[in-house]
DNA sequence: TATCCGGGATTTTTT
DNA sequence: ATCCCGGATA
C-alpha cells in the first residue's frame, strides 16, 4: 500500500485510472463536505467505492474511520464486493451497511444504555401489523374507525419524523386516540423486547442525541461518512447523519469532525410516498456548508437519443438542482412508440417485439426488460409470454424470509431466544394446530394483561383444558431449548422443524412440497450465514456456561424446575448471558455481533434472526436463468438493460391517477418516467393502449403527457400518433379505422383538444406504411375486446378524460378517466379540495366547462 | 376447526 | 377481475 501518496501525486494512481475529471474530483475531494449529483449511469457506485479505496490507500483514513450507508442490502453488498476487489483490506472494520443495519449494530452495542434487552427482536412490517392489531383489539377500537394499516403507517410516519407520542400534536379526538394507541404500542413493544424498523432508526438517533459519550465516541471514530442514494433519506435519517457526522457541534480541529460525502440524484427521487425527502439535498448543501456540488453528468450507459429524451422530459420539472446527462456513445436509435387497441394487444405486441429482438437483433434474453407502473399490468404480459413460450422472470413478490412457512419457523426460533415475543408466540402457538383456539387465546391475553406478563409466562397460570394445552406448548419450547443447548445452529433448526411439527405438517399437506423445500433451504441459509459471519461452523447456537450448563432466558436454563407447580416458576426477565463458546474467528472489535461495552457475543441464533429480519432475502430467484425481466419501474431503479419496454403510457396509469392531482405528485411521476427511460442502453420502446381492463372495468385513457414531453427528433411513432385535430376533420389513417381501433366511434371532439397536451397535436406525424408494424398486424391483434364504444359521446354524455367539468355540489373538476360502459359509465373527477369522486354519468349532472 | 361466502380495495416498497 | 380479510357456518 502506498501510504505516502497524497492528493498532489495521484496522477499515476491506478485507482484513479479511467475516471473522468468529475469522477476523479469526487473521489479525491478533500475540502470538507460535498454533495455529488450523480446522474443515472454516471458511475456512482464506482466513485463511491473508489473514494473509500483511495482514502484507505493514501492513508487518509483507517478502515475503522469509515462509515458508508446505503438503503438496500444489495447496494451495501455491492459496495463491499467492489471495495474488496480494489484494496487488500478487511472491510470488517468499516461500517458499511444500510441505515437500519447500522442502527441495529449500534443498538446491539449499547443495548443496556438504550434500555433494550440484549436479544431484542426486530419486527418486519407483517409482524408490526399484527402487533398493531393486538393493540387495537386490546383497546376495543373498531377497525372500521381506525384500520390497523392506518395506525401502522401513522406510527411509522411519526417515527420517521422523529416524534415520540409526546411530541405529536393533538388536535381532535381522533388524533388523540391515535397518539394514545401509538403510546400503547410502544409500551407493548418495550415489554416484549421487540423493535420495528422505525424504532431502530429512532432509538439510535436518540442514543446519539442524548448520550454525549456515545455520540462523541462515534463522532471521533468516523472521519469519513459516505451516503448513497441521498435523495431517498427521510427526515430522521438526515438528522441521524447530522449527529453522527458531528454537524452542528463545535468544530474542533483536533477531533476532526467527519467529512461527509452525500451521493444522490434529485431527479431519481421516487420514494416520497414512504417518507423520502428530496429537500434533504438542499438542506445538506446549506447545513453542511457544501461549496460546489460535484455533478456527474457523463453517462456511460445509453445512446444519446435515450439521454436526450430523459433530459427533455425531466426539464419539465420545476424543482431541480439541475443536471444534464450526456454521452459520447453517439445517437443510437430513436425511441419507438407504439399504440395498441387494448392491453392484450399491447402485451402481444411486446412479446412479438421481444421475439424479434432476440431472434433478429440478437439481444440476450436477460438484457430485455419490460417495465410498468403498477403490478397489475404484469398479468396480461405474463399470459402472452407464457403462450409464446418466452421465459420470463418477475422481480418483486414474496421474499424468502417473508414466506409463511419461514415466518413460522423463525417464530419458533425467536421464542427460543426471547420468550416474551408475543407476536411470535401468537404466530405459532396453534400452528400446527394444537387445539388452542381463539377462545383460549383470548383468555390467555386477559390473564397476561392482568399479570402484566408475556403470553408465554401467563400460560403457566391458565386453568382447564386450555391451560393444559398452553402448558404443553410451553413445554415444547422449553424442551426444544433444552435440546438445543450445545448444538450448532443447523442442528437447532433441524430439531425445531421436527419437534414443532412444522415439517410434518407441510409434508402432510398436498401442496406442501415447496414449503418443505423452503424449510430445508432455511437450514442451508442458516449455515452459510454462520460461516459468512465468521463464526466457526460448529459454534453452538445457544449459550452455555463453562460447565456446559445452559444459560439464557429460558425457564429451564435458569434452573427452573419444569415439574414444579407453575405458580412457583417465576419468569426471570432478560438475564445477563455469558457465552462459553468462543468463536475464535470472531473479532470482537469488528463483528456485528459483539457488544462493545461488555465484549459479549451475540449467539449465532440471535445473529441469524437479526439477519432474517433485516434482510428479507432475494426475491429475484435463479439469477442465472436466461429470461426476460418484468418489473415495476420502481423495482428497476439501479438496473440497466440493453432493451427496455415501458408499458402502459397513458394518463391515469402513468402518470397514475392518485398522483395527478398535485404538482409534487406529478413531478414524482415524471421522475419515475425518467428512471424508466434511463434504464435502457440501446433500445427503448414506449407502449400505450387505447383501452385497458383495470379492476374489472374497461378504461379509456388518453396518451400519457410524458410522451409529449419527449423531443420529436428522438422518437419514432410506429403507429400513427393520435391526432385529434385531423381526426376531427374526418381523416382516417391508412387502414387503421378498419380495425375498429383508435379512431372508431366519436372520440374526437372539440373538447378533446382542450386536454393538457394538445399543443403539438395539430402537427402532422409521419406514418410509415407497410412497416412491420403495419395495419395488417394490428388487425391480427384486434382479436381481443371490441372497439371502444363507450368512449362514444352519446354513452358518456360527452364527457371525456382531460376535460374540465362543473358539478353543482363539488364545483369545477378535472376528468381523470372514464370507466365502464353504457349506463354503467362513470367518470373519475378530481374536484381539488373536494377530492376525487367517481360519478355515474347517467346520474351526475356534469357540465363541460368551456 | 376448516371452509365458504361476501364485502372492499386495487400505485409504487426497503428496512 | 381478483385477491385478501373477516365473519359465519358445517
Tab-separated table of N, CA and C in Angstrom, chain A residues 228-347:
chain	number	residue	atom	x	y	z
A	228	UNK	N	-25.131	6.956	0.281
A	228	UNK	CA	-25.588	6.607	-1.061
A	228	UNK	C	-27.077	6.943	-1.190
A	229	UNK	N	-27.541	7.179	-2.386
A	229	UNK	CA	-28.980	7.454	-2.621
A	229	UNK	C	-29.515	8.503	-1.643
A	230	UNK	N	-28.778	9.564	-1.531
A	230	UNK	CA	-29.123	10.556	-0.519
A	230	UNK	C	-30.519	11.134	-0.720
A	231	UNK	N	-30.973	11.175	-1.953
A	231	UNK	CA	-32.307	11.740	-2.222
A	231	UNK	C	-33.422	10.913	-1.583
A	232	UNK	N	-33.098	9.732	-1.137
A	232	UNK	CA	-34.114	8.866	-0.535
A	232	UNK	C	-34.159	8.952	0.983
A	233	UNK	N	-33.294	9.748	1.576
A	233	UNK	CA	-33.286	9.821	3.038
A	233	UNK	C	-34.551	10.502	3.550
A	234	UNK	N	-35.024	10.053	4.684
A	234	UNK	CA	-36.140	10.743	5.311
A	234	UNK	C	-35.601	11.706	6.367
A	235	UNK	N	-36.515	12.395	7.008
A	235	UNK	CA	-36.098	13.441	7.934
A	235	UNK	C	-35.220	12.869	9.054
A	236	UNK	N	-35.654	11.759	9.610
A	236	UNK	CA	-34.930	11.173	10.735
A	236	UNK	C	-33.541	10.710	10.328
A	237	UNK	N	-33.462	10.126	9.157
A	237	UNK	CA	-32.162	9.642	8.701
A	237	UNK	C	-31.186	10.800	8.509
A	238	UNK	N	-31.725	11.893	8.014
A	238	UNK	CA	-30.880	13.067	7.834
A	238	UNK	C	-30.396	13.600	9.181
A	239	UNK	N	-31.307	13.627	10.158
A	239	UNK	CA	-30.917	14.099	11.492
A	239	UNK	C	-29.882	13.153	12.111
A	240	UNK	N	-30.073	11.899	11.865
A	240	UNK	CA	-29.139	10.882	12.367
A	240	UNK	C	-27.739	11.133	11.789
A	241	UNK	N	-27.713	11.415	10.485
A	241	UNK	CA	-26.443	11.693	9.830
A	241	UNK	C	-25.779	12.924	10.423
A	242	UNK	N	-26.601	13.936	10.696
A	242	UNK	CA	-26.045	15.153	11.264
A	242	UNK	C	-25.387	14.863	12.614
A	243	UNK	N	-26.029	14.021	13.381
A	243	UNK	CA	-25.463	13.685	14.682
A	243	UNK	C	-24.171	12.898	14.545
A	244	UNK	N	-24.211	11.911	13.716
A	244	UNK	CA	-23.052	11.024	13.639
A	244	UNK	C	-21.863	11.730	12.984
A	245	UNK	N	-22.187	12.704	12.129
A	245	UNK	CA	-21.106	13.424	11.457
A	245	UNK	C	-20.647	14.617	12.285
A	246	UNK	N	-21.391	14.893	13.336
A	246	UNK	CA	-20.981	15.999	14.189
A	246	UNK	C	-21.361	17.355	13.657
A	247	UNK	N	-22.266	17.399	12.722
A	247	UNK	CA	-22.704	18.692	12.213
A	247	UNK	C	-23.448	19.432	13.310
A	248	UNK	N	-23.190	20.691	13.420
A	248	UNK	CA	-23.869	21.469	14.435
A	248	UNK	C	-23.133	21.455	15.769
A	249	UNK	N	-22.074	20.671	15.855
A	249	UNK	CA	-21.278	20.682	17.063
A	249	UNK	C	-20.034	21.495	16.786
A	250	UNK	N	-19.468	22.038	17.856
A	250	UNK	CA	-18.302	22.907	17.688
A	250	UNK	C	-17.241	22.192	16.860
A	251	UNK	N	-16.776	22.864	15.855
A	251	UNK	CA	-15.718	22.271	15.039
A	251	UNK	C	-14.401	22.288	15.816
A	252	UNK	N	-13.843	21.157	15.917
A	252	UNK	CA	-12.646	21.002	16.722
A	252	UNK	C	-11.612	20.338	15.831
A	253	UNK	N	-10.599	21.085	15.493
A	253	UNK	CA	-9.613	20.568	14.541
A	253	UNK	C	-8.953	19.294	15.034
A	254	UNK	N	-8.750	19.228	16.301
A	254	UNK	CA	-8.095	18.045	16.856
A	254	UNK	C	-8.941	16.802	16.626
A	255	UNK	N	-10.198	16.968	16.963
A	255	UNK	CA	-11.064	15.806	16.870
A	255	UNK	C	-11.485	15.548	15.427
A	256	UNK	N	-11.515	16.615	14.688
A	256	UNK	CA	-11.830	16.460	13.274
A	256	UNK	C	-13.188	15.848	13.030
A	257	UNK	N	-14.182	16.662	12.901
A	257	UNK	CA	-15.497	16.124	12.596
A	257	UNK	C	-15.472	15.471	11.225
A	258	UNK	N	-16.379	14.589	11.026
A	258	UNK	CA	-16.350	13.778	9.815
A	258	UNK	C	-16.445	14.612	8.540
A	259	UNK	N	-15.853	14.059	7.519
A	259	UNK	CA	-16.034	14.622	6.195
A	259	UNK	C	-17.161	13.822	5.533
A	260	UNK	N	-18.224	14.507	5.185
A	260	UNK	CA	-19.399	13.808	4.669
A	260	UNK	C	-19.517	13.972	3.162
A	261	UNK	N	-19.658	12.877	2.487
A	261	UNK	CA	-19.908	12.915	1.057
A	261	UNK	C	-21.273	12.272	0.802
A	262	UNK	N	-22.194	13.090	0.342
A	262	UNK	CA	-23.523	12.574	0.041
A	262	UNK	C	-23.658	12.420	-1.467
A	263	UNK	N	-24.081	11.260	-1.880
A	263	UNK	CA	-24.236	10.998	-3.302
A	263	UNK	C	-25.717	10.775	-3.606
A	264	UNK	N	-26.223	11.493	-4.568
A	264	UNK	CA	-27.637	11.306	-4.865
A	264	UNK	C	-28.023	11.928	-6.189
A	265	UNK	N	-29.255	11.750	-6.551
A	265	UNK	CA	-29.784	12.320	-7.781
A	265	UNK	C	-31.221	12.748	-7.520
A	266	UNK	N	-31.409	14.037	-7.416
A	266	UNK	CA	-32.758	14.520	-7.110
A	266	UNK	C	-33.755	14.109	-8.188
A	267	UNK	N	-33.266	13.904	-9.401
A	267	UNK	CA	-34.173	13.513	-10.473
A	267	UNK	C	-34.623	12.055	-10.365
A	268	UNK	N	-33.976	11.323	-9.505
A	268	UNK	CA	-34.373	9.928	-9.338
A	268	UNK	C	-35.021	9.679	-7.986
A	269	UNK	N	-35.534	10.731	-7.400
A	269	UNK	CA	-36.216	10.580	-6.119
A	269	UNK	C	-37.642	10.092	-6.370
A	270	UNK	N	-37.901	8.848	-6.050
A	270	UNK	CA	-39.211	8.260	-6.373
A	270	UNK	C	-39.846	7.603	-5.161
A	271	UNK	N	-39.356	7.975	-3.983
A	271	UNK	CA	-39.896	7.326	-2.790
A	271	UNK	C	-40.478	8.288	-1.774
A	272	UNK	N	-41.005	9.393	-2.256
A	272	UNK	CA	-41.629	10.354	-1.342
A	272	UNK	C	-42.739	9.666	-0.561
A	273	UNK	N	-43.417	8.742	-1.193
A	273	UNK	CA	-44.563	8.097	-0.548
A	273	UNK	C	-44.169	7.295	0.685
A	274	UNK	N	-42.910	7.030	0.821
A	274	UNK	CA	-42.519	6.353	2.048
A	274	UNK	C	-41.564	7.205	2.871
A	275	UNK	N	-41.691	8.479	2.700
A	275	UNK	CA	-41.000	9.393	3.602
A	275	UNK	C	-39.739	10.046	3.080
A	276	UNK	N	-39.299	9.654	1.878
A	276	UNK	CA	-38.086	10.265	1.331
A	276	UNK	C	-38.310	11.762	1.145
A	277	UNK	N	-37.297	12.523	1.472
A	277	UNK	CA	-37.408	13.968	1.434
A	277	UNK	C	-36.305	14.525	0.549
A	278	UNK	N	-36.652	14.819	-0.718
A	278	UNK	CA	-35.626	15.346	-1.634
A	278	UNK	C	-35.017	16.601	-1.047
A	279	UNK	N	-35.837	17.329	-0.300
A	279	UNK	CA	-35.372	18.586	0.278
A	279	UNK	C	-34.121	18.419	1.122
A	280	UNK	N	-33.855	17.200	1.568
A	280	UNK	CA	-32.638	16.969	2.346
A	280	UNK	C	-31.389	17.337	1.565
A	281	UNK	N	-31.489	17.269	0.246
A	281	UNK	CA	-30.305	17.584	-0.560
A	281	UNK	C	-29.963	19.059	-0.447
A	282	UNK	N	-30.987	19.886	-0.592
A	282	UNK	CA	-30.757	21.328	-0.463
A	282	UNK	C	-30.338	21.662	0.963
A	283	UNK	N	-30.988	21.017	1.938
A	283	UNK	CA	-30.618	21.250	3.327
A	283	UNK	C	-29.160	20.875	3.574
A	284	UNK	N	-28.783	19.782	2.967
A	284	UNK	CA	-27.402	19.311	3.155
A	284	UNK	C	-26.405	20.354	2.637
A	285	UNK	N	-26.692	20.861	1.458
A	285	UNK	CA	-25.803	21.863	0.863
A	285	UNK	C	-25.649	23.047	1.829
A	286	UNK	N	-26.764	23.463	2.386
A	286	UNK	CA	-26.752	24.612	3.286
A	286	UNK	C	-26.101	24.262	4.629
A	287	UNK	N	-26.604	23.217	5.240
A	287	UNK	CA	-26.198	22.941	6.614
A	287	UNK	C	-24.809	22.310	6.741
A	288	UNK	N	-24.360	21.689	5.688
A	288	UNK	CA	-23.036	21.084	5.745
A	288	UNK	C	-22.008	21.930	4.993
A	289	UNK	N	-22.428	23.112	4.633
A	289	UNK	CA	-21.503	24.051	4.012
A	289	UNK	C	-20.870	23.554	2.730
A	290	UNK	N	-21.690	22.966	1.877
A	290	UNK	CA	-21.140	22.485	0.603
A	290	UNK	C	-20.878	23.686	-0.312
A	291	UNK	N	-19.663	23.796	-0.782
A	291	UNK	CA	-19.308	24.918	-1.643
A	291	UNK	C	-19.930	24.763	-3.025
A	292	UNK	N	-19.574	23.679	-3.660
A	292	UNK	CA	-19.996	23.479	-5.032
A	292	UNK	C	-20.254	21.995	-5.243
A	293	UNK	N	-21.506	21.620	-5.406
A	293	UNK	CA	-21.760	20.191	-5.633
A	293	UNK	C	-21.006	19.703	-6.870
A	294	UNK	N	-20.576	18.493	-6.830
A	294	UNK	CA	-19.889	17.912	-7.984
A	294	UNK	C	-20.935	17.180	-8.815
A	295	UNK	N	-21.001	17.527	-10.091
A	295	UNK	CA	-22.002	16.887	-10.938
A	295	UNK	C	-21.370	15.807	-11.813
A	296	UNK	N	-21.940	14.642	-11.746
A	296	UNK	CA	-21.505	13.582	-12.651
A	296	UNK	C	-22.569	13.480	-13.734
A	297	UNK	N	-22.260	14.037	-14.879
A	297	UNK	CA	-23.273	14.097	-15.937
A	297	UNK	C	-22.929	13.238	-17.142
A	298	UNK	N	-21.701	12.758	-17.123
A	298	UNK	CA	-21.307	11.887	-18.237
A	298	UNK	C	-21.911	10.506	-18.015
A	299	UNK	N	-22.687	10.090	-18.976
A	299	UNK	CA	-23.390	8.819	-18.853
A	299	UNK	C	-22.675	7.742	-19.655
A	300	UNK	N	-22.505	6.598	-19.041
A	300	UNK	CA	-21.792	5.505	-19.707
A	300	UNK	C	-22.725	4.362	-20.091
A	301	UNK	N	-23.981	4.666	-20.115
A	301	UNK	CA	-24.933	3.578	-20.293
A	301	UNK	C	-25.653	3.635	-21.635
A	302	UNK	N	-26.183	4.803	-21.959
A	302	UNK	CA	-27.145	4.854	-23.056
A	302	UNK	C	-26.664	5.708	-24.226
A	303	UNK	N	-27.303	5.477	-25.345
A	303	UNK	CA	-27.081	6.326	-26.514
A	303	UNK	C	-27.823	7.648	-26.317
A	304	UNK	N	-27.463	8.629	-27.130
A	304	UNK	CA	-27.936	9.977	-26.809
A	304	UNK	C	-29.414	10.214	-27.111
A	305	UNK	N	-30.027	9.468	-28.017
A	305	UNK	CA	-31.469	9.643	-28.190
A	305	UNK	C	-32.184	9.348	-26.875
A	306	UNK	N	-31.698	8.349	-26.218
A	306	UNK	CA	-32.302	7.976	-24.934
A	306	UNK	C	-32.044	9.058	-23.889
A	307	UNK	N	-30.815	9.515	-23.838
A	307	UNK	CA	-30.480	10.546	-22.846
A	307	UNK	C	-31.171	11.867	-23.154
A	308	UNK	N	-31.214	12.227	-24.438
A	308	UNK	CA	-31.900	13.471	-24.808
A	308	UNK	C	-33.368	13.415	-24.391
A	309	UNK	N	-33.952	12.260	-24.557
A	309	UNK	CA	-35.351	12.095	-24.162
A	309	UNK	C	-35.499	12.275	-22.655
A	310	UNK	N	-34.608	11.645	-21.936
A	310	UNK	CA	-34.665	11.758	-20.478
A	310	UNK	C	-34.466	13.211	-20.042
A	311	UNK	N	-33.489	13.850	-20.628
A	311	UNK	CA	-33.216	15.252	-20.288
A	311	UNK	C	-34.410	16.146	-20.579
A	312	UNK	N	-34.984	15.956	-21.764
A	312	UNK	CA	-36.108	16.805	-22.158
A	312	UNK	C	-37.301	16.575	-21.233
A	313	UNK	N	-37.531	15.328	-20.907
A	313	UNK	CA	-38.659	15.016	-20.027
A	313	UNK	C	-38.487	15.682	-18.669
A	314	UNK	N	-37.345	15.472	-18.072
A	314	UNK	CA	-37.154	15.912	-16.691
A	314	UNK	C	-37.061	17.434	-16.612
A	315	UNK	N	-36.775	18.056	-17.738
A	315	UNK	CA	-36.725	19.524	-17.753
A	315	UNK	C	-38.096	20.123	-17.450
A	316	UNK	N	-39.139	19.313	-17.568
A	316	UNK	CA	-40.478	19.818	-17.258
A	316	UNK	C	-40.725	19.910	-15.750
A	317	UNK	N	-39.832	19.384	-14.983
A	317	UNK	CA	-39.983	19.514	-13.529
A	317	UNK	C	-39.429	20.859	-13.080
A	318	UNK	N	-40.066	21.409	-12.069
A	318	UNK	CA	-39.668	22.756	-11.659
A	318	UNK	C	-38.561	22.756	-10.609
A	319	UNK	N	-38.709	21.908	-9.595
A	319	UNK	CA	-37.733	21.991	-8.513
A	319	UNK	C	-36.598	21.004	-8.720
A	320	UNK	N	-35.550	21.479	-9.333
A	320	UNK	CA	-34.413	20.596	-9.568
A	320	UNK	C	-33.121	21.301	-9.222
A	321	UNK	N	-32.149	20.512	-8.874
A	321	UNK	CA	-30.832	21.091	-8.669
A	321	UNK	C	-30.189	21.351	-10.027
A	322	UNK	N	-30.641	20.627	-11.030
A	322	UNK	CA	-30.178	20.889	-12.388
A	322	UNK	C	-28.998	20.044	-12.810
A	323	UNK	N	-29.181	19.386	-13.971
A	323	UNK	CA	-28.186	18.397	-14.373
A	323	UNK	C	-28.594	17.934	-15.756
A	324	UNK	N	-27.649	17.769	-16.639
A	324	UNK	CA	-27.964	17.283	-17.981
A	324	UNK	C	-27.037	16.138	-18.346
A	325	UNK	N	-27.610	15.033	-18.651
A	325	UNK	CA	-26.795	13.866	-18.993
A	325	UNK	C	-26.271	13.967	-20.417
A	326	UNK	N	-25.047	13.520	-20.603
A	326	UNK	CA	-24.527	13.458	-21.968
A	326	UNK	C	-23.645	12.225	-22.127
A	327	UNK	N	-23.404	11.903	-23.364
A	327	UNK	CA	-22.603	10.705	-23.637
A	327	UNK	C	-21.756	10.943	-24.866
A	328	UNK	N	-20.691	10.187	-25.036
A	328	UNK	CA	-20.047	10.255	-26.349
A	328	UNK	C	-20.209	8.951	-27.099
A	329	UNK	N	-21.275	8.273	-26.791
A	329	UNK	CA	-21.508	6.998	-27.471
A	329	UNK	C	-22.260	7.138	-28.790
A	330	UNK	N	-22.676	8.355	-29.125
A	330	UNK	CA	-23.418	8.518	-30.373
A	330	UNK	C	-24.920	8.491	-30.173
A	331	UNK	N	-25.633	8.803	-31.247
A	331	UNK	CA	-27.082	8.990	-31.150
A	331	UNK	C	-27.840	7.692	-30.893
A	332	UNK	N	-27.430	6.638	-31.549
A	332	UNK	CA	-28.171	5.393	-31.398
A	332	UNK	C	-29.512	5.462	-32.101
A	333	UNK	N	-30.451	4.653	-31.643
A	333	UNK	CA	-31.753	4.596	-32.301
A	333	UNK	C	-32.757	5.501	-31.604
A	334	UNK	N	-33.700	5.971	-32.398
A	334	UNK	CA	-34.783	6.757	-31.814
A	334	UNK	C	-35.650	5.853	-30.949
A	335	UNK	N	-36.338	6.454	-30.001
A	335	UNK	CA	-37.276	5.699	-29.176
A	335	UNK	C	-38.455	5.273	-30.047
A	336	UNK	N	-38.962	4.090	-29.812
A	336	UNK	CA	-40.085	3.605	-30.618
A	336	UNK	C	-41.360	3.647	-29.795
A	337	UNK	N	-42.323	4.331	-30.327
A	337	UNK	CA	-43.590	4.434	-29.609
A	337	UNK	C	-44.652	3.648	-30.353
A	338	UNK	N	-45.386	2.875	-29.630
A	338	UNK	CA	-46.401	2.037	-30.266
A	338	UNK	C	-47.701	2.067	-29.489
A	339	UNK	N	-48.786	2.247	-30.227
A	339	UNK	CA	-50.092	2.238	-29.586
A	339	UNK	C	-50.863	1.004	-29.999
A	340	UNK	N	-51.462	0.349	-29.021
A	340	UNK	CA	-52.273	-0.839	-29.307
A	340	UNK	C	-53.731	-0.529	-29.007
A	341	UNK	N	-54.588	-1.404	-29.489
A	341	UNK	CA	-56.006	-1.175	-29.217
A	341	UNK	C	-56.341	-1.399	-27.747
A	342	UNK	N	-55.738	-2.408	-27.173
A	342	UNK	CA	-56.048	-2.689	-25.769
A	342	UNK	C	-54.851	-3.338	-25.090
A	343	UNK	N	-55.035	-3.656	-23.829
A	343	UNK	CA	-53.914	-4.190	-23.059
A	343	UNK	C	-53.441	-5.551	-23.563
A	344	UNK	N	-54.370	-6.362	-24.054
A	344	UNK	CA	-53.974	-7.671	-24.576
A	344	UNK	C	-53.130	-7.516	-25.827
A	345	UNK	N	-53.592	-6.618	-26.694
A	345	UNK	CA	-52.840	-6.358	-27.921
A	345	UNK	C	-51.473	-5.782	-27.578
A	346	UNK	N	-51.439	-4.958	-26.557
A	346	UNK	CA	-50.164	-4.385	-26.135
A	346	UNK	C	-49.199	-5.492	-25.719
A	347	UNK	N	-49.712	-6.403	-24.898
A	347	UNK	CA	-48.872	-7.499	-24.431
A	347	UNK	C	-48.391	-8.331	-25.616
